[in-house]
Structures are given as structure tokens and as C-alpha cells.
Amino acid sequence: MASNISTQASPYPHTKVSQDDWLRAAQEVAVQEGMPAVKVLTLAATLGVSRSSFYWYFKSRADLLDQMLSQWREKNTAAILARAARPSPSINRNILAIAECWFDPELFDPRLDFAIREWARRSDAVRAEIDTADTARVDAIAGMFRRHGFAETDAFIRARILYFTQIGYYALEVTEPVAARRAYATEYLRGFSGVEPKPEDLIEFEAFMDRFTDPG
């Protein structure tokens, strides 16, 4: 799974794995099996270490889950906010800056996002975290539209359309070749912004997308 977790060596030479290894393993279990399956013994077996090494890095399982939640917040939400705030000469270029998150799992990990959303079904505290994240993401995108001259309500509604359309793609597990998404870029932009894209709006995004190809 793509992650922004560092690969620093363990500060404890008598342990075989680092704190980041535990976190990566926990994230993968959460994505594959759900948060209830994230258990210390299971992770220790996966990593091939004793359970005692877990407690060099975490006070408890709850501490591990809190750190997972913090990393999700710092990665997935921060990437959207940063791109919504990116200076841009046109609204369509700003929209494409946000679209980078939908293609690059190093920026936004949709599997982790939905593992957290599934967790929120069983935790009011996590539900509050999800609501806060969604609000922050939509507000940042609405602010982007306002900077480009859109009225308050128009900016808010367009932000919701842009953001929840993509979240809907993930929720419905829509599969679409990267080449198809690229081919529809002009139409998507026209639909999201109501502004006819110019050829120069797509140059930077096309260069970014050249990094991604469909398997096979």
C-alpha cells in the first residue's frame, strides 16, 4: 500500500522492526480486513516479532489507532487542502491540481480513507473526525472557487460536486482506465467549473499524468 510513512530505522537495536513498520502493517490490515482486525498479536505475527516489541513504540492498541488516525488526517486531508490553496491563473488549472490527488496514492490513499470511514460506523469519535475532514476538504475547495471569482453559494455547491463526485467513485468502486479519465479531462472541467478549458490549462496536468499508465 502506498504510504507517506517514513522508513527510519528502529532506535531500539534489539527490536527487529520500527514504529513505522507497525503502522504500515496496521494500515494494511485495516484496509484488507477492517479496523477490528487490527490487533497486536496479529500484527506481531505478520511482522515476525514478539508482542513485547510493540510496547517500545505504543502505549496500547488505542495509541496505535490514534496514530493511524493522525497519519490519515495528515496525509489525505492535507494533500487536498494544499492543492486547493495552490496559486493558479485559472479555476480549471486549480481543479486539475486537486485531481492530482485522485491519481497519485502518495498524495491521497483512497483505500485508507474508506477503512477510516468504515471504522466511523462503529465509533462516534471517528465519525466526528470524518465529518471534520470532509468539511475541511469542501471548505478548502470552495475557497478555491471563491478566489477565482465564484459567488459564495456557487462556490460551495461546486466544491461539493467536485469532492463528492470523486468520493462517490471510490464508494462505488468505479473502475475506469486512466486513459479514459485523461480523455474526458476537458469535459470534466467544463462540468465542474462551467468555464471552457483552454489548451494551456491542461499542459501541466498532462505532464503530471504521464507518470501513470494503465496496467498491461
mmCIF file with all atom_site columns, C-alpha atoms in Angstrom:
data_model
loop_
_atom_site.group_PDB
_atom_site.id
_atom_site.type_symbol
_atom_site.label_atom_id
_atom_site.label_alt_id
_atom_site.label_comp_id
_atom_site.label_asym_id
_atom_site.label_entity_id
_atom_site.label_seq_id
_atom_site.pdbx_PDB_ins_code
_atom_site.Cartn_x
_atom_site.Cartn_y
_atom_site.Cartn_z
_atom_site.occupancy
_atom_site.B_iso_or_equiv
_atom_site.pdbx_formal_charge
_atom_site.auth_seq_id
_atom_site.auth_comp_id
_atom_site.auth_asym_id
_atom_site.auth_atom_id
_atom_site.pdbx_PDB_model_num
ATOM 1   C CA . MET A 1 1   ? 0.000   0.000   0.000   1.00 0.00 ? 1   MET A CA 1
ATOM 2   C CA . ALA A 1 2   ? 1.302   3.436   -0.870  1.00 0.00 ? 2   ALA A CA 1
ATOM 3   C CA . SER A 1 3   ? 2.100   5.441   2.239   1.00 0.00 ? 3   SER A CA 1
ATOM 4   C CA . ASN A 1 4   ? 3.808   8.592   3.326   1.00 0.00 ? 4   ASN A CA 1
ATOM 5   C CA . ILE A 1 5   ? 5.218   6.891   6.417   1.00 0.00 ? 5   ILE A CA 1
ATOM 6   C CA . SER A 1 6   ? 8.982   7.183   6.652   1.00 0.00 ? 6   SER A CA 1
ATOM 7   C CA . THR A 1 7   ? 11.288  4.181   6.704   1.00 0.00 ? 7   THR A CA 1
ATOM 8   C CA . GLN A 1 8   ? 13.568  5.322   9.510   1.00 0.00 ? 8   GLN A CA 1
ATOM 9   C CA . ALA A 1 9   ? 15.466  2.597   11.316  1.00 0.00 ? 9   ALA A CA 1
ATOM 10  C CA . SER A 1 10  ? 14.336  1.465   14.736  1.00 0.00 ? 10  SER A CA 1
ATOM 11  C CA . PRO A 1 11  ? 16.031  3.404   17.557  1.00 0.00 ? 11  PRO A CA 1
ATOM 12  C CA . TYR A 1 12  ? 15.984  0.165   19.556  1.00 0.00 ? 12  TYR A CA 1
ATOM 13  C CA . PRO A 1 13  ? 18.617  -2.191  18.150  1.00 0.00 ? 13  PRO A CA 1
ATOM 14  C CA . HIS A 1 14  ? 17.207  -5.231  19.946  1.00 0.00 ? 14  HIS A CA 1
ATOM 15  C CA . THR A 1 15  ? 13.919  -4.934  18.078  1.00 0.00 ? 15  THR A CA 1
ATOM 16  C CA . LYS A 1 16  ? 13.546  -6.189  14.538  1.00 0.00 ? 16  LYS A CA 1
ATOM 17  C CA . VAL A 1 17  ? 11.041  -3.666  13.239  1.00 0.00 ? 17  VAL A CA 1
ATOM 18  C CA . SER A 1 18  ? 10.461  0.070   13.511  1.00 0.00 ? 18  SER A CA 1
ATOM 19  C CA . GLN A 1 19  ? 7.438   2.027   14.653  1.00 0.00 ? 19  GLN A CA 1
ATOM 20  C CA . ASP A 1 20  ? 6.720   2.751   11.010  1.00 0.00 ? 20  ASP A CA 1
ATOM 21  C CA . ASP A 1 21  ? 6.673   -0.980  10.250  1.00 0.00 ? 21  ASP A CA 1
ATOM 22  C CA . TRP A 1 22  ? 3.966   -1.487  12.859  1.00 0.00 ? 22  TRP A CA 1
ATOM 23  C CA . LEU A 1 23  ? 1.962   1.401   11.433  1.00 0.00 ? 23  LEU A CA 1
ATOM 24  C CA . ARG A 1 24  ? 2.284   0.176   7.858   1.00 0.00 ? 24  ARG A CA 1
ATOM 25  C CA . ALA A 1 25  ? 1.228   -3.323  8.861   1.00 0.00 ? 25  ALA A CA 1
ATOM 26  C CA . ALA A 1 26  ? -1.734  -1.934  10.819  1.00 0.00 ? 26  ALA A CA 1
ATOM 27  C CA . GLN A 1 27  ? -2.849  0.177   7.864   1.00 0.00 ? 27  GLN A CA 1
ATOM 28  C CA . GLU A 1 28  ? -2.703  -2.790  5.520   1.00 0.00 ? 28  GLU A CA 1
ATOM 29  C CA . VAL A 1 29  ? -4.763  -4.941  7.879   1.00 0.00 ? 29  VAL A CA 1
ATOM 30  C CA . ALA A 1 30  ? -7.284  -2.108  8.272   1.00 0.00 ? 30  ALA A CA 1
ATOM 31  C CA . VAL A 1 31  ? -7.592  -1.770  4.505   1.00 0.00 ? 31  VAL A CA 1
ATOM 32  C CA . GLN A 1 32  ? -7.877  -5.501  3.854   1.00 0.00 ? 32  GLN A CA 1
ATOM 33  C CA . GLU A 1 33  ? -9.923  -6.687  6.837   1.00 0.00 ? 33  GLU A CA 1
ATOM 34  C CA . GLY A 1 34  ? -11.251 -3.655  8.679   1.00 0.00 ? 34  GLY A CA 1
ATOM 35  C CA . MET A 1 35  ? -10.188 -1.883  11.845  1.00 0.00 ? 35  MET A CA 1
ATOM 36  C CA . PRO A 1 36  ? -11.449 -4.584  14.275  1.00 0.00 ? 36  PRO A CA 1
ATOM 37  C CA . ALA A 1 37  ? -8.841  -6.923  12.781  1.00 0.00 ? 37  ALA A CA 1
ATOM 38  C CA . VAL A 1 38  ? -6.009  -4.573  13.794  1.00 0.00 ? 38  VAL A CA 1
ATOM 39  C CA . LYS A 1 39  ? -4.746  -6.489  16.831  1.00 0.00 ? 39  LYS A CA 1
ATOM 40  C CA . VAL A 1 40  ? -1.337  -6.519  18.457  1.00 0.00 ? 40  VAL A CA 1
ATOM 41  C CA . LEU A 1 41  ? -0.882  -10.291 18.287  1.00 0.00 ? 41  LEU A CA 1
ATOM 42  C CA . THR A 1 42  ? -1.931  -10.398 14.644  1.00 0.00 ? 42  THR A CA 1
ATOM 43  C CA . LEU A 1 43  ? 0.460   -7.612  13.701  1.00 0.00 ? 43  LEU A CA 1
ATOM 44  C CA . ALA A 1 44  ? 3.290   -9.203  15.664  1.00 0.00 ? 44  ALA A CA 1
ATOM 45  C CA . ALA A 1 45  ? 2.766   -12.468 13.789  1.00 0.00 ? 45  ALA A CA 1
ATOM 46  C CA . THR A 1 46  ? 2.678   -10.619 10.466  1.00 0.00 ? 46  THR A CA 1
ATOM 47  C CA . LEU A 1 47  ? 5.925   -8.827  11.266  1.00 0.00 ? 47  LEU A CA 1
ATOM 48  C CA . GLY A 1 48  ? 7.576   -11.915 12.742  1.00 0.00 ? 48  GLY A CA 1
ATOM 49  C CA . VAL A 1 49  ? 8.358   -10.318 16.106  1.00 0.00 ? 49  VAL A CA 1
ATOM 50  C CA . SER A 1 50  ? 7.235   -10.729 19.680  1.00 0.00 ? 50  SER A CA 1
ATOM 51  C CA . ARG A 1 51  ? 4.330   -8.723  21.019  1.00 0.00 ? 51  ARG A CA 1
ATOM 52  C CA . SER A 1 52  ? 6.616   -7.058  23.565  1.00 0.00 ? 52  SER A CA 1
ATOM 53  C CA . SER A 1 53  ? 8.352   -5.002  20.848  1.00 0.00 ? 53  SER A CA 1
ATOM 54  C CA . PHE A 1 54  ? 5.030   -3.284  20.155  1.00 0.00 ? 54  PHE A CA 1
ATOM 55  C CA . TYR A 1 55  ? 5.229   -1.560  23.531  1.00 0.00 ? 55  TYR A CA 1
ATOM 56  C CA . TRP A 1 56  ? 8.528   0.118   22.731  1.00 0.00 ? 56  TRP A CA 1
ATOM 57  C CA . TYR A 1 57  ? 6.550   2.319   20.344  1.00 0.00 ? 57  TYR A CA 1
ATOM 58  C CA . PHE A 1 58  ? 2.932   2.398   21.523  1.00 0.00 ? 58  PHE A CA 1
ATOM 59  C CA . LYS A 1 59  ? 1.308   2.664   24.923  1.00 0.00 ? 59  LYS A CA 1
ATOM 60  C CA . SER A 1 60  ? -1.604  0.491   23.841  1.00 0.00 ? 60  SER A CA 1
ATOM 61  C CA . ARG A 1 61  ? -3.678  -0.608  20.859  1.00 0.00 ? 61  ARG A CA 1
ATOM 62  C CA . ALA A 1 62  ? -5.689  2.591   21.331  1.00 0.00 ? 62  ALA A CA 1
ATOM 63  C CA . ASP A 1 63  ? -2.468  4.582   20.972  1.00 0.00 ? 63  ASP A CA 1
ATOM 64  C CA . LEU A 1 64  ? -1.714  2.751   17.707  1.00 0.00 ? 64  LEU A CA 1
ATOM 65  C CA . LEU A 1 65  ? -5.194  3.538   16.376  1.00 0.00 ? 65  LEU A CA 1
ATOM 66  C CA . ASP A 1 66  ? -4.827  7.193   17.367  1.00 0.00 ? 66  ASP A CA 1
ATOM 67  C CA . GLN A 1 67  ? -1.552  7.400   15.453  1.00 0.00 ? 67  GLN A CA 1
ATOM 68  C CA . MET A 1 68  ? -3.122  5.735   12.414  1.00 0.00 ? 68  MET A CA 1
ATOM 69  C CA . LEU A 1 69  ? -5.912  8.298   12.511  1.00 0.00 ? 69  LEU A CA 1
ATOM 70  C CA . SER A 1 70  ? -3.405  11.124  12.791  1.00 0.00 ? 70  SER A CA 1
ATOM 71  C CA . GLN A 1 71  ? -1.442  9.888   9.773   1.00 0.00 ? 71  GLN A CA 1
ATOM 72  C CA . TRP A 1 72  ? -4.619  9.556   7.730   1.00 0.00 ? 72  TRP A CA 1
ATOM 73  C CA . ARG A 1 73  ? -5.543  13.131  8.631   1.00 0.00 ? 73  ARG A CA 1
ATOM 74  C CA . GLU A 1 74  ? -2.102  14.496  7.837   1.00 0.00 ? 74  GLU A CA 1
ATOM 75  C CA . LYS A 1 75  ? -1.857  12.698  4.513   1.00 0.00 ? 75  LYS A CA 1
ATOM 76  C CA . ASN A 1 76  ? -5.260  12.579  2.848   1.00 0.00 ? 76  ASN A CA 1
ATOM 77  C CA . THR A 1 77  ? -6.751  15.851  4.048   1.00 0.00 ? 77  THR A CA 1
ATOM 78  C CA . ALA A 1 78  ? -3.536  17.853  3.885   1.00 0.00 ? 78  ALA A CA 1
ATOM 79  C CA . ALA A 1 79  ? -2.938  16.959  0.234   1.00 0.00 ? 79  ALA A CA 1
ATOM 80  C CA . ILE A 1 80  ? -6.341  18.262  -0.842  1.00 0.00 ? 80  ILE A CA 1
ATOM 81  C CA . LEU A 1 81  ? -6.023  21.447  1.195   1.00 0.00 ? 81  LEU A CA 1
ATOM 82  C CA . ALA A 1 82  ? -2.567  22.166  -0.207  1.00 0.00 ? 82  ALA A CA 1
ATOM 83  C CA . ARG A 1 83  ? -3.686  21.803  -3.815  1.00 0.00 ? 83  ARG A CA 1
ATOM 84  C CA . ALA A 1 84  ? -6.862  23.799  -3.290  1.00 0.00 ? 84  ALA A CA 1
ATOM 85  C CA . ALA A 1 85  ? -4.663  26.633  -1.986  1.00 0.00 ? 85  ALA A CA 1
ATOM 86  C CA . ARG A 1 86  ? -2.141  26.405  -4.829  1.00 0.00 ? 86  ARG A CA 1
ATOM 87  C CA . PRO A 1 87  ? -1.884  29.717  -6.738  1.00 0.00 ? 87  PRO A CA 1
ATOM 88  C CA . SER A 1 88  ? -3.187  29.258  -10.275 1.00 0.00 ? 88  SER A CA 1
ATOM 89  C CA . PRO A 1 89  ? -4.065  31.514  -13.201 1.00 0.00 ? 89  PRO A CA 1
ATOM 90  C CA . SER A 1 90  ? -7.371  29.733  -13.852 1.00 0.00 ? 90  SER A CA 1
ATOM 91  C CA . ILE A 1 91  ? -10.018 27.748  -11.997 1.00 0.00 ? 91  ILE A CA 1
ATOM 92  C CA . ASN A 1 92  ? -9.555  24.811  -14.331 1.00 0.00 ? 92  ASN A CA 1
ATOM 93  C CA . ARG A 1 93  ? -5.874  24.560  -13.538 1.00 0.00 ? 93  ARG A CA 1
ATOM 94  C CA . ASN A 1 94  ? -6.710  24.628  -9.843  1.00 0.00 ? 94  ASN A CA 1
ATOM 95  C CA . ILE A 1 95  ? -9.242  21.836  -10.311 1.00 0.00 ? 95  ILE A CA 1
ATOM 96  C CA . LEU A 1 96  ? -6.588  19.768  -12.080 1.00 0.00 ? 96  LEU A CA 1
ATOM 97  C CA . ALA A 1 97  ? -4.202  20.408  -9.199  1.00 0.00 ? 97  ALA A CA 1
ATOM 98  C CA . ILE A 1 98  ? -6.733  18.752  -6.882  1.00 0.00 ? 98  ILE A CA 1
ATOM 99  C CA . ALA A 1 99  ? -7.211  15.946  -9.416  1.00 0.00 ? 99  ALA A CA 1
ATOM 100 C CA . GLU A 1 100 ? -3.571  15.005  -8.856  1.00 0.00 ? 100 GLU A CA 1
ATOM 101 C CA . CYS A 1 101 ? -4.721  13.555  -5.538  1.00 0.00 ? 101 CYS A CA 1
ATOM 102 C CA . TRP A 1 102 ? -7.130  11.170  -7.264  1.00 0.00 ? 102 TRP A CA 1
ATOM 103 C CA . PHE A 1 103 ? -4.374  9.612   -9.358  1.00 0.00 ? 103 PHE A CA 1
ATOM 104 C CA . ASP A 1 104 ? -1.361  9.577   -7.055  1.00 0.00 ? 104 ASP A CA 1
ATOM 105 C CA . PRO A 1 105 ? -1.724  7.332   -3.968  1.00 0.00 ? 105 PRO A CA 1
ATOM 106 C CA . GLU A 1 106 ? 1.316   9.022   -2.464  1.00 0.00 ? 106 GLU A CA 1
ATOM 107 C CA . LEU A 1 107 ? -0.884  12.114  -2.147  1.00 0.00 ? 107 LEU A CA 1
ATOM 108 C CA . PHE A 1 108 ? -4.237  10.562  -1.274  1.00 0.00 ? 108 PHE A CA 1
ATOM 109 C CA . ASP A 1 109 ? -4.827  6.918   -0.345  1.00 0.00 ? 109 ASP A CA 1
ATOM 110 C CA . PRO A 1 110 ? -8.475  6.047   -1.094  1.00 0.00 ? 110 PRO A CA 1
ATOM 111 C CA . ARG A 1 111 ? -8.214  2.577   0.462   1.00 0.00 ? 111 ARG A CA 1
ATOM 112 C CA . LEU A 1 112 ? -7.126  4.079   3.765   1.00 0.00 ? 112 LEU A CA 1
ATOM 113 C CA . ASP A 1 113 ? -9.793  6.761   3.505   1.00 0.00 ? 113 ASP A CA 1
ATOM 114 C CA . PHE A 1 114 ? -12.517 4.135   3.277   1.00 0.00 ? 114 PHE A CA 1
ATOM 115 C CA . ALA A 1 115 ? -11.003 1.998   6.015   1.00 0.00 ? 115 ALA A CA 1
ATOM 116 C CA . ILE A 1 116 ? -11.358 5.049   8.261   1.00 0.00 ? 116 ILE A CA 1
ATOM 117 C CA . ARG A 1 117 ? -14.909 5.662   7.012   1.00 0.00 ? 117 ARG A CA 1
ATOM 118 C CA . GLU A 1 118 ? -15.831 2.062   7.799   1.00 0.00 ? 118 GLU A CA 1
ATOM 119 C CA . TRP A 1 119 ? -14.324 2.468   11.256  1.00 0.00 ? 119 TRP A CA 1
ATOM 120 C CA . ALA A 1 120 ? -16.514 5.557   11.735  1.00 0.00 ? 120 ALA A CA 1
ATOM 121 C CA . ARG A 1 121 ? -19.614 3.344   11.520  1.00 0.00 ? 121 ARG A CA 1
ATOM 122 C CA . ARG A 1 122 ? -18.643 1.917   14.912  1.00 0.00 ? 122 ARG A CA 1
ATOM 123 C CA . SER A 1 123 ? -17.106 4.960   16.583  1.00 0.00 ? 123 SER A CA 1
ATOM 124 C CA . ASP A 1 124 ? -18.740 8.315   17.204  1.00 0.00 ? 124 ASP A CA 1
ATOM 125 C CA . ALA A 1 125 ? -15.323 9.890   17.779  1.00 0.00 ? 125 ALA A CA 1
ATOM 126 C CA . VAL A 1 126 ? -14.051 8.688   14.407  1.00 0.00 ? 126 VAL A CA 1
ATOM 127 C CA . ARG A 1 127 ? -17.326 9.762   12.793  1.00 0.00 ? 127 ARG A CA 1
ATOM 128 C CA . ALA A 1 128 ? -16.608 13.245  14.095  1.00 0.00 ? 128 ALA A CA 1
ATOM 129 C CA . GLU A 1 129 ? -13.110 13.066  12.579  1.00 0.00 ? 129 GLU A CA 1
ATOM 130 C CA . ILE A 1 130 ? -14.579 12.091  9.193   1.00 0.00 ? 130 ILE A CA 1
ATOM 131 C CA . ASP A 1 131 ? -17.120 14.906  9.347   1.00 0.00 ? 131 ASP A CA 1
ATOM 132 C CA . THR A 1 132 ? -14.392 17.380  10.235  1.00 0.00 ? 132 THR A CA 1
ATOM 133 C CA . ALA A 1 133 ? -12.189 16.153  7.378   1.00 0.00 ? 133 ALA A CA 1
ATOM 134 C CA . ASP A 1 134 ? -14.994 16.287  4.812   1.00 0.00 ? 134 ASP A CA 1
ATOM 135 C CA . THR A 1 135 ? -15.944 19.791  5.928   1.00 0.00 ? 135 THR A CA 1
ATOM 136 C CA . ALA A 1 136 ? -12.338 20.979  5.756   1.00 0.00 ? 136 ALA A CA 1
ATOM 137 C CA . ARG A 1 137 ? -11.865 19.489  2.292   1.00 0.00 ? 137 ARG A CA 1
ATOM 138 C CA . VAL A 1 138 ? -15.073 21.015  0.904   1.00 0.00 ? 138 VAL A CA 1
ATOM 139 C CA . ASP A 1 139 ? -14.352 24.380  2.543   1.00 0.00 ? 139 ASP A CA 1
ATOM 140 C CA . ALA A 1 140 ? -10.871 24.459  1.016   1.00 0.00 ? 140 ALA A CA 1
ATOM 141 C CA . ILE A 1 141 ? -12.235 23.684  -2.446  1.00 0.00 ? 141 ILE A CA 1
ATOM 142 C CA . ALA A 1 142 ? -14.994 26.274  -2.027  1.00 0.00 ? 142 ALA A CA 1
ATOM 143 C CA . GLY A 1 143 ? -12.328 28.809  -1.095  1.00 0.00 ? 143 GLY A CA 1
ATOM 144 C CA . MET A 1 144 ? -10.508 27.932  -4.299  1.00 0.00 ? 144 MET A CA 1
ATOM 145 C CA . PHE A 1 145 ? -13.621 28.681  -6.345  1.00 0.00 ? 145 PHE A CA 1
ATOM 146 C CA . ARG A 1 146 ? -14.159 31.957  -4.494  1.00 0.00 ? 146 ARG A CA 1
ATOM 147 C CA . ARG A 1 147 ? -10.616 33.064  -5.273  1.00 0.00 ? 147 ARG A CA 1
ATOM 148 C CA . HIS A 1 148 ? -11.467 32.660  -8.930  1.00 0.00 ? 148 HIS A CA 1
ATOM 149 C CA . GLY A 1 149 ? -14.492 34.915  -8.678  1.00 0.00 ? 149 GLY A CA 1
ATOM 150 C CA . PHE A 1 150 ? -17.325 32.490  -7.942  1.00 0.00 ? 150 PHE A CA 1
ATOM 151 C CA . ALA A 1 151 ? -20.089 33.687  -5.622  1.00 0.00 ? 151 ALA A CA 1
ATOM 152 C CA . GLU A 1 152 ? -20.343 32.166  -2.140  1.00 0.00 ? 152 GLU A CA 1
ATOM 153 C CA . THR A 1 153 ? -23.170 29.697  -2.732  1.00 0.00 ? 153 THR A CA 1
ATOM 154 C CA . ASP A 1 154 ? -21.997 28.784  -6.227  1.00 0.00 ? 154 ASP A CA 1
ATOM 155 C CA . ALA A 1 155 ? -18.501 28.101  -4.875  1.00 0.00 ? 155 ALA A CA 1
ATOM 156 C CA . PHE A 1 156 ? -19.863 25.913  -2.080  1.00 0.00 ? 156 PHE A CA 1
ATOM 157 C CA . ILE A 1 157 ? -22.077 23.830  -4.366  1.00 0.00 ? 157 ILE A CA 1
ATOM 158 C CA . ARG A 1 158 ? -19.371 23.369  -6.994  1.00 0.00 ? 158 ARG A CA 1
ATOM 159 C CA . ALA A 1 159 ? -16.954 22.317  -4.248  1.00 0.00 ? 159 ALA A CA 1
ATOM 160 C CA . ARG A 1 160 ? -19.405 19.692  -3.035  1.00 0.00 ? 160 ARG A CA 1
ATOM 161 C CA . ILE A 1 161 ? -19.972 18.428  -6.568  1.00 0.00 ? 161 ILE A CA 1
ATOM 162 C CA . LEU A 1 162 ? -16.244 18.181  -7.241  1.00 0.00 ? 162 LEU A CA 1
ATOM 163 C CA . TYR A 1 163 ? -15.365 16.478  -3.954  1.00 0.00 ? 163 TYR A CA 1
ATOM 164 C CA . PHE A 1 164 ? -18.321 14.148  -3.505  1.00 0.00 ? 164 PHE A CA 1
ATOM 165 C CA . THR A 1 165 ? -18.204 13.032  -7.129  1.00 0.00 ? 165 THR A CA 1
ATOM 166 C CA . GLN A 1 166 ? -14.751 11.612  -6.511  1.00 0.00 ? 166 GLN A CA 1
ATOM 167 C CA . ILE A 1 167 ? -15.663 10.118  -3.132  1.00 0.00 ? 167 ILE A CA 1
ATOM 168 C CA . GLY A 1 168 ? -18.619 8.520   -4.911  1.00 0.00 ? 168 GLY A CA 1
ATOM 169 C CA . TYR A 1 169 ? -16.262 6.986   -7.459  1.00 0.00 ? 169 TYR A CA 1
ATOM 170 C CA . TYR A 1 170 ? -14.385 5.355   -4.606  1.00 0.00 ? 170 TYR A CA 1
ATOM 171 C CA . ALA A 1 171 ? -17.510 4.260   -2.714  1.00 0.00 ? 171 ALA A CA 1
ATOM 172 C CA . LEU A 1 172 ? -18.991 2.617   -5.804  1.00 0.00 ? 172 LEU A CA 1
ATOM 173 C CA . GLU A 1 173 ? -15.608 1.119   -6.740  1.00 0.00 ? 173 GLU A CA 1
ATOM 174 C CA . VAL A 1 174 ? -15.883 2.530   -10.240 1.00 0.00 ? 174 VAL A CA 1
ATOM 175 C CA . THR A 1 175 ? -13.102 1.208   -12.419 1.00 0.00 ? 175 THR A CA 1
ATOM 176 C CA . GLU A 1 176 ? -12.104 3.294   -15.394 1.00 0.00 ? 176 GLU A CA 1
ATOM 177 C CA . PRO A 1 177 ? -8.842  3.234   -17.343 1.00 0.00 ? 177 PRO A CA 1
ATOM 178 C CA . VAL A 1 178 ? -6.517  6.135   -16.679 1.00 0.00 ? 178 VAL A CA 1
ATOM 179 C CA . ALA A 1 179 ? -6.511  6.823   -20.408 1.00 0.00 ? 179 ALA A CA 1
ATOM 180 C CA . ALA A 1 180 ? -10.290 7.310   -20.354 1.00 0.00 ? 180 ALA A CA 1
ATOM 181 C CA . ARG A 1 181 ? -10.154 9.755   -17.449 1.00 0.00 ? 181 ARG A CA 1
ATOM 182 C CA . ARG A 1 182 ? -7.482  11.716  -19.285 1.00 0.00 ? 182 ARG A CA 1
ATOM 183 C CA . ALA A 1 183 ? -9.516  11.729  -22.475 1.00 0.00 ? 183 ALA A CA 1
ATOM 184 C CA . TYR A 1 184 ? -12.502 13.216  -20.630 1.00 0.00 ? 184 TYR A CA 1
ATOM 185 C CA . ALA A 1 185 ? -10.490 15.904  -18.822 1.00 0.00 ? 185 ALA A CA 1
ATOM 186 C CA . THR A 1 186 ? -11.922 18.784  -20.839 1.00 0.00 ? 186 THR A CA 1
ATOM 187 C CA . GLU A 1 187 ? -15.486 17.611  -20.299 1.00 0.00 ? 187 GLU A CA 1
ATOM 188 C CA . TYR A 1 188 ? -14.942 17.060  -16.589 1.00 0.00 ? 188 TYR A CA 1
ATOM 189 C CA . LEU A 1 189 ? -13.506 20.544  -16.221 1.00 0.00 ? 189 LEU A CA 1
ATOM 190 C CA . ARG A 1 190 ? -16.360 22.125  -18.139 1.00 0.00 ? 190 ARG A CA 1
ATOM 191 C CA . GLY A 1 191 ? -18.838 20.292  -15.908 1.00 0.00 ? 191 GLY A CA 1
ATOM 192 C CA . PHE A 1 192 ? -17.118 21.167  -12.637 1.00 0.00 ? 192 PHE A CA 1
ATOM 193 C CA . SER A 1 193 ? -16.308 24.819  -13.343 1.00 0.00 ? 193 SER A CA 1
ATOM 194 C CA . GLY A 1 194 ? -18.721 25.897  -16.065 1.00 0.00 ? 194 GLY A CA 1
ATOM 195 C CA . VAL A 1 195 ? -15.694 27.533  -17.709 1.00 0.00 ? 195 VAL A CA 1
ATOM 196 C CA . GLU A 1 196 ? -14.442 26.354  -21.078 1.00 0.00 ? 196 GLU A CA 1
ATOM 197 C CA . PRO A 1 197 ? -10.915 24.966  -20.570 1.00 0.00 ? 197 PRO A CA 1
ATOM 198 C CA . LYS A 1 198 ? -8.094  26.403  -22.616 1.00 0.00 ? 198 LYS A CA 1
ATOM 199 C CA . PRO A 1 199 ? -5.400  24.146  -24.105 1.00 0.00 ? 199 PRO A CA 1
ATOM 200 C CA . GLU A 1 200 ? -2.794  25.669  -21.798 1.00 0.00 ? 200 GLU A CA 1
ATOM 201 C CA . ASP A 1 201 ? -4.876  24.677  -18.769 1.00 0.00 ? 201 ASP A CA 1
ATOM 202 C CA . LEU A 1 202 ? -4.094  21.031  -19.442 1.00 0.00 ? 202 LEU A CA 1
ATOM 203 C CA . ILE A 1 203 ? -0.358  21.171  -20.181 1.00 0.00 ? 203 ILE A CA 1
ATOM 204 C CA . GLU A 1 204 ? 0.881   20.855  -16.605 1.00 0.00 ? 204 GLU A CA 1
ATOM 205 C CA . PHE A 1 205 ? -1.669  18.167  -15.741 1.00 0.00 ? 205 PHE A CA 1
ATOM 206 C CA . GLU A 1 206 ? -0.817  16.121  -18.821 1.00 0.00 ? 206 GLU A CA 1
ATOM 207 C CA . ALA A 1 207 ? 2.854   16.183  -17.810 1.00 0.00 ? 207 ALA A CA 1
ATOM 208 C CA . PHE A 1 208 ? 1.852   15.006  -14.338 1.00 0.00 ? 208 PHE A CA 1
ATOM 209 C CA . MET A 1 209 ? -0.334  12.227  -15.767 1.00 0.00 ? 209 MET A CA 1
ATOM 210 C CA . ASP A 1 210 ? 2.467   10.892  -17.934 1.00 0.00 ? 210 ASP A CA 1
ATOM 211 C CA . ARG A 1 211 ? 3.732   9.262   -14.751 1.00 0.00 ? 211 ARG A CA 1
ATOM 212 C CA . PHE A 1 212 ? 0.689   6.985   -14.651 1.00 0.00 ? 212 PHE A CA 1
ATOM 213 C CA . THR A 1 213 ? -0.177  4.289   -17.128 1.00 0.00 ? 213 THR A CA 1
ATOM 214 C CA . ASP A 1 214 ? -2.826  1.599   -17.202 1.00 0.00 ? 214 ASP A CA 1
ATOM 215 C CA . PRO A 1 215 ? -1.580  -1.883  -16.268 1.00 0.00 ? 215 PRO A CA 1
ATOM 216 C CA . GLY A 1 216 ? -0.860  -4.113  -19.236 1.00 0.00 ? 216 GLY A CA 1
#
